[in-house]
Amino acid sequence: MFDIDVRLLLLFQAIYQQNTISKAAQKLDIGQPAASLGLNKLRQHFDDPLFVRVGNQMQPTQTAQNLFPLVNNALQHIRAVNDYTHHFEPKNSSRRFHISMTDISHMIIVPKLIKYLKQHAPHTKLDISAINSDTPSRMSSGEIDLAIGYIPHLEAGFFQQTFFEQHYSVVVRQDHPRLTQNTLTLEAYQQEQHADVISSGTGHYLLEDHLRRRHIKRHIAITLPTYLGVGLIIQQTDLVATLPDKLAKLLLQENRLHTLPLPLDIPKYQVKQHWHERMHANPDNQWLRQVCYALFHQDNDS
């Protein structure tokens, strides 16, 4: 018989990754008192504090650092055994899916995904996070089920499926005092004040790299960390923004905006969904991928 419960291993992994007991409890959908009790059991079992409070975070001891790869590996094998006999039933599942995506994908797919889950998988839950440098490792560990965006440099061990090709358009307000035509020259593009968005997973660096290689300079009036709110900023100012075309079309639906073709020949990039090989045969993950693919095409073909 084993002396340690699998749920305690999941708690150990969550505290190690989240650095706080409260966030670990939230991730596992348990109460904080239960998480604290579980941590005490882990400490007794391993005869080590495992995590010590430093400021507002729980930092791992050397024993915890040594245990983490062993616990990760053990949980991967346990999940594999569980998935082997598992059949996913959406209507009865209480599965919590974790998807990493860009804020553009938030606006395009999340509303439709919530509506779909409410009808077809009403007890499932969603955790959405931004794509960043930690996304690949979190996918490898099983913390993230799926990533949707532009992630061109994934290492071996990942699968991908293309949703669509993306290109850039220039967005201005409808009554812009200077840009009133349906075309835009490079000279006019450079003379305007720009709102620039730097967001990971969106292919933004392709635009910046192309401008840099061609020695094209823009007057950047404001730099934003996400695309959320950029439509209102453009609508209420004379600024222009160079945005992925799918987002530009979405913003036109709710704002008094106008799009112009970008006066530059920038290569298109592919928006894909990515998943780790350990999730490839997982019935839950297969279902989620099929749903996201269908919803993306439903949204973008209309």
mmCIF file of C-alpha atoms in Angstrom, residues 82-252:
data_model
loop_
_atom_site.group_PDB
_atom_site.id
_atom_site.type_symbol
_atom_site.label_atom_id
_atom_site.label_comp_id
_atom_site.label_asym_id
_atom_site.label_seq_id
_atom_site.Cartn_x
_atom_site.Cartn_y
_atom_site.Cartn_z
ATOM 1 C CA ASN A 82 -6.365 7.188 -15.808
ATOM 2 C CA ASP A 83 -6.769 8.388 -19.394
ATOM 3 C CA TYR A 84 -6.261 4.889 -20.781
ATOM 4 C CA THR A 85 -9.587 3.742 -19.344
ATOM 5 C CA HIS A 86 -11.274 7.120 -19.504
ATOM 6 C CA HIS A 87 -14.123 8.054 -21.833
ATOM 7 C CA PHE A 88 -14.987 11.717 -21.922
ATOM 8 C CA GLU A 89 -18.674 12.533 -21.536
ATOM 9 C CA PRO A 90 -19.100 16.306 -21.925
ATOM 10 C CA LYS A 91 -22.554 16.556 -20.347
ATOM 11 C CA ASN A 92 -21.447 14.773 -17.161
ATOM 12 C CA SER A 93 -17.875 16.041 -16.904
ATOM 13 C CA SER A 94 -16.752 18.533 -14.245
ATOM 14 C CA ARG A 95 -13.378 18.930 -15.973
ATOM 15 C CA ARG A 96 -11.535 22.243 -15.607
ATOM 16 C CA PHE A 97 -9.845 23.156 -18.903
ATOM 17 C CA HIS A 98 -6.864 25.504 -18.933
ATOM 18 C CA ILE A 99 -6.266 27.321 -22.230
ATOM 19 C CA SER A 100 -3.459 29.783 -22.862
ATOM 20 C CA MET A 101 -4.275 32.295 -25.587
ATOM 21 C CA THR A 102 -3.808 35.832 -26.848
ATOM 22 C CA ASP A 103 -6.222 38.606 -25.973
ATOM 23 C CA ILE A 104 -7.301 38.549 -29.625
ATOM 24 C CA SER A 105 -8.394 34.946 -29.179
ATOM 25 C CA HIS A 106 -10.181 36.002 -25.973
ATOM 26 C CA MET A 107 -12.397 38.297 -28.004
ATOM 27 C CA ILE A 108 -12.884 35.952 -30.954
ATOM 28 C CA ILE A 109 -13.483 32.584 -29.339
ATOM 29 C CA VAL A 110 -14.090 32.791 -25.571
ATOM 30 C CA PRO A 111 -17.676 34.148 -25.755
ATOM 31 C CA LYS A 112 -18.624 31.417 -28.216
ATOM 32 C CA LEU A 113 -16.791 28.771 -26.173
ATOM 33 C CA ILE A 114 -18.624 29.754 -22.984
ATOM 34 C CA LYS A 115 -21.949 29.568 -24.789
ATOM 35 C CA TYR A 116 -21.069 26.165 -26.279
ATOM 36 C CA LEU A 117 -19.924 24.716 -22.952
ATOM 37 C CA LYS A 118 -23.062 25.931 -21.206
ATOM 38 C CA GLN A 119 -25.149 23.923 -23.664
ATOM 39 C CA HIS A 120 -22.993 20.836 -24.223
ATOM 40 C CA ALA A 121 -20.747 20.568 -21.139
ATOM 41 C CA PRO A 122 -22.502 22.600 -18.424
ATOM 42 C CA HIS A 123 -20.377 21.401 -15.496
ATOM 43 C CA THR A 124 -16.963 22.086 -17.049
ATOM 44 C CA LYS A 125 -14.929 25.152 -16.105
ATOM 45 C CA LEU A 126 -12.416 27.340 -17.938
ATOM 46 C CA ASP A 127 -9.120 28.845 -16.829
ATOM 47 C CA ILE A 128 -7.731 31.299 -19.406
ATOM 48 C CA SER A 129 -4.177 32.620 -19.213
ATOM 49 C CA ALA A 130 -1.967 34.725 -21.475
ATOM 50 C CA ILE A 131 0.699 33.175 -23.682
ATOM 51 C CA ASN A 132 4.169 33.893 -22.309
ATOM 52 C CA SER A 133 7.614 32.327 -22.039
ATOM 53 C CA ASP A 134 6.372 29.815 -19.443
ATOM 54 C CA THR A 135 3.582 28.467 -21.646
ATOM 55 C CA PRO A 136 5.566 25.607 -23.282
ATOM 56 C CA SER A 137 6.844 24.263 -19.949
ATOM 57 C CA ARG A 138 3.380 24.508 -18.405
ATOM 58 C CA MET A 139 2.004 22.560 -21.366
ATOM 59 C CA SER A 140 4.722 19.933 -20.898
ATOM 60 C CA SER A 141 3.810 19.526 -17.224
ATOM 61 C CA GLY A 142 0.120 19.151 -18.035
ATOM 62 C CA GLU A 143 -0.906 22.391 -16.339
ATOM 63 C CA ILE A 144 -2.090 23.883 -19.654
ATOM 64 C CA ASP A 145 -4.294 21.813 -21.959
ATOM 65 C CA LEU A 146 -4.121 23.966 -25.062
ATOM 66 C CA ALA A 147 -2.466 27.133 -26.374
ATOM 67 C CA ILE A 148 -4.010 29.220 -29.161
ATOM 68 C CA GLY A 149 -1.915 31.823 -30.950
ATOM 69 C CA TYR A 150 1.386 32.274 -32.755
ATOM 70 C CA ILE A 151 4.128 30.199 -31.070
ATOM 71 C CA PRO A 152 6.683 29.479 -33.821
ATOM 72 C CA HIS A 153 9.613 28.111 -31.818
ATOM 73 C CA LEU A 154 8.189 25.180 -29.863
ATOM 74 C CA GLU A 155 10.592 22.309 -29.304
ATOM 75 C CA ALA A 156 9.935 18.681 -30.195
ATOM 76 C CA GLY A 157 7.053 17.011 -28.404
ATOM 77 C CA PHE A 158 4.251 19.370 -29.445
ATOM 78 C CA PHE A 159 1.416 19.009 -31.936
ATOM 79 C CA GLN A 160 -0.277 21.873 -33.764
ATOM 80 C CA GLN A 161 -3.272 22.583 -35.977
ATOM 81 C CA THR A 162 -3.668 25.680 -38.155
ATOM 82 C CA PHE A 163 -6.763 27.809 -37.647
ATOM 83 C CA PHE A 164 -6.147 30.528 -40.238
ATOM 84 C CA GLU A 165 -3.547 32.840 -41.779
ATOM 85 C CA GLN A 166 -3.315 36.320 -40.343
ATOM 86 C CA HIS A 167 -2.193 39.596 -41.899
ATOM 87 C CA TYR A 168 -2.125 43.202 -40.730
ATOM 88 C CA SER A 169 -4.425 46.142 -41.445
ATOM 89 C CA VAL A 170 -4.328 49.769 -40.383
ATOM 90 C CA VAL A 171 -7.229 50.982 -38.239
ATOM 91 C CA VAL A 172 -8.310 54.638 -37.934
ATOM 92 C CA ARG A 173 -11.463 56.385 -36.766
ATOM 93 C CA GLN A 174 -14.109 56.963 -39.423
ATOM 94 C CA ASP A 175 -13.873 60.761 -39.304
ATOM 95 C CA HIS A 176 -10.081 60.922 -39.227
ATOM 96 C CA PRO A 177 -9.037 64.434 -40.343
ATOM 97 C CA ARG A 178 -6.378 63.261 -42.815
ATOM 98 C CA LEU A 179 -6.883 59.581 -43.685
ATOM 99 C CA THR A 180 -10.152 59.832 -45.581
ATOM 100 C CA GLN A 181 -9.400 57.643 -48.603
ATOM 101 C CA ASN A 182 -9.496 53.856 -48.981
ATOM 102 C CA THR A 183 -5.776 53.685 -49.641
ATOM 103 C CA LEU A 184 -2.776 54.626 -47.545
ATOM 104 C CA THR A 185 0.681 55.610 -48.737
ATOM 105 C CA LEU A 186 3.815 54.684 -46.840
ATOM 106 C CA GLU A 187 4.617 58.367 -46.431
ATOM 107 C CA ALA A 188 1.239 59.087 -44.828
ATOM 108 C CA TYR A 189 1.607 55.984 -42.652
ATOM 109 C CA GLN A 190 4.916 57.253 -41.290
ATOM 110 C CA GLN A 191 3.642 60.783 -40.714
ATOM 111 C CA GLU A 192 0.787 59.726 -38.429
ATOM 112 C CA GLN A 193 0.976 59.159 -34.660
ATOM 113 C CA HIS A 194 0.662 55.459 -33.791
ATOM 114 C CA ALA A 195 -0.732 53.355 -30.969
ATOM 115 C CA ASP A 196 1.516 50.309 -30.724
ATOM 116 C CA VAL A 197 0.519 47.039 -29.053
ATOM 117 C CA ILE A 198 3.156 44.641 -27.759
ATOM 118 C CA SER A 199 1.448 41.337 -27.019
ATOM 119 C CA SER A 200 3.044 37.884 -26.949
ATOM 120 C CA GLY A 201 1.745 35.091 -29.145
ATOM 121 C CA THR A 202 0.391 37.441 -31.820
ATOM 122 C CA GLY A 203 3.190 37.759 -34.357
ATOM 123 C CA HIS A 204 3.828 41.363 -33.308
ATOM 124 C CA TYR A 205 7.579 40.920 -33.604
ATOM 125 C CA LEU A 206 7.137 40.059 -37.316
ATOM 126 C CA LEU A 207 5.782 43.557 -37.869
ATOM 127 C CA GLU A 208 8.530 45.182 -35.805
ATOM 128 C CA ASP A 209 11.248 43.123 -37.488
ATOM 129 C CA HIS A 210 9.978 44.009 -40.969
ATOM 130 C CA LEU A 211 9.881 47.729 -40.156
ATOM 131 C CA ARG A 212 13.362 47.599 -38.652
ATOM 132 C CA ARG A 213 14.892 45.761 -41.628
ATOM 133 C CA ARG A 214 13.390 48.292 -44.032
ATOM 134 C CA HIS A 215 14.451 51.213 -41.818
ATOM 135 C CA ILE A 216 10.848 52.392 -41.535
ATOM 136 C CA LYS A 217 10.209 54.467 -38.442
ATOM 137 C CA ARG A 218 6.839 55.202 -36.861
ATOM 138 C CA HIS A 219 5.924 57.958 -34.414
ATOM 139 C CA ILE A 220 4.748 55.886 -31.431
ATOM 140 C CA ALA A 221 2.507 58.024 -29.224
ATOM 141 C CA ILE A 222 1.439 55.228 -26.878
ATOM 142 C CA THR A 223 2.485 51.633 -26.261
ATOM 143 C CA LEU A 224 -0.113 49.185 -24.931
ATOM 144 C CA PRO A 225 0.457 45.761 -23.321
ATOM 145 C CA THR A 226 -2.676 44.183 -24.831
ATOM 146 C CA TYR A 227 -5.172 44.731 -27.638
ATOM 147 C CA LEU A 228 -8.015 45.176 -25.151
ATOM 148 C CA GLY A 229 -9.247 48.754 -25.356
ATOM 149 C CA VAL A 230 -7.289 49.698 -28.467
ATOM 150 C CA GLY A 231 -10.529 50.164 -30.424
ATOM 151 C CA LEU A 232 -11.810 52.846 -28.041
ATOM 152 C CA ILE A 233 -8.463 54.632 -28.074
ATOM 153 C CA ILE A 234 -8.418 54.804 -31.884
ATOM 154 C CA GLN A 235 -12.077 55.840 -32.027
ATOM 155 C CA GLN A 236 -11.561 58.774 -29.657
ATOM 156 C CA THR A 237 -8.214 60.069 -31.009
ATOM 157 C CA ASP A 238 -6.404 60.733 -34.290
ATOM 158 C CA LEU A 239 -3.997 57.862 -33.630
ATOM 159 C CA VAL A 240 -3.676 54.939 -36.023
ATOM 160 C CA ALA A 241 -2.997 51.308 -35.127
ATOM 161 C CA THR A 242 -1.570 48.420 -37.119
ATOM 162 C CA LEU A 243 -3.590 45.391 -36.036
ATOM 163 C CA PRO A 244 -4.128 41.763 -37.040
ATOM 164 C CA ASP A 245 -6.909 41.807 -39.623
ATOM 165 C CA LYS A 246 -9.230 39.441 -37.713
ATOM 166 C CA LEU A 247 -9.153 41.786 -34.744
ATOM 167 C CA ALA A 248 -9.614 44.836 -36.962
ATOM 168 C CA LYS A 249 -12.791 43.353 -38.448
ATOM 169 C CA LEU A 250 -14.067 42.488 -34.978
ATOM 170 C CA LEU A 251 -13.485 46.042 -33.740
ATOM 171 C CA LEU A 252 -15.391 47.477 -36.706
#
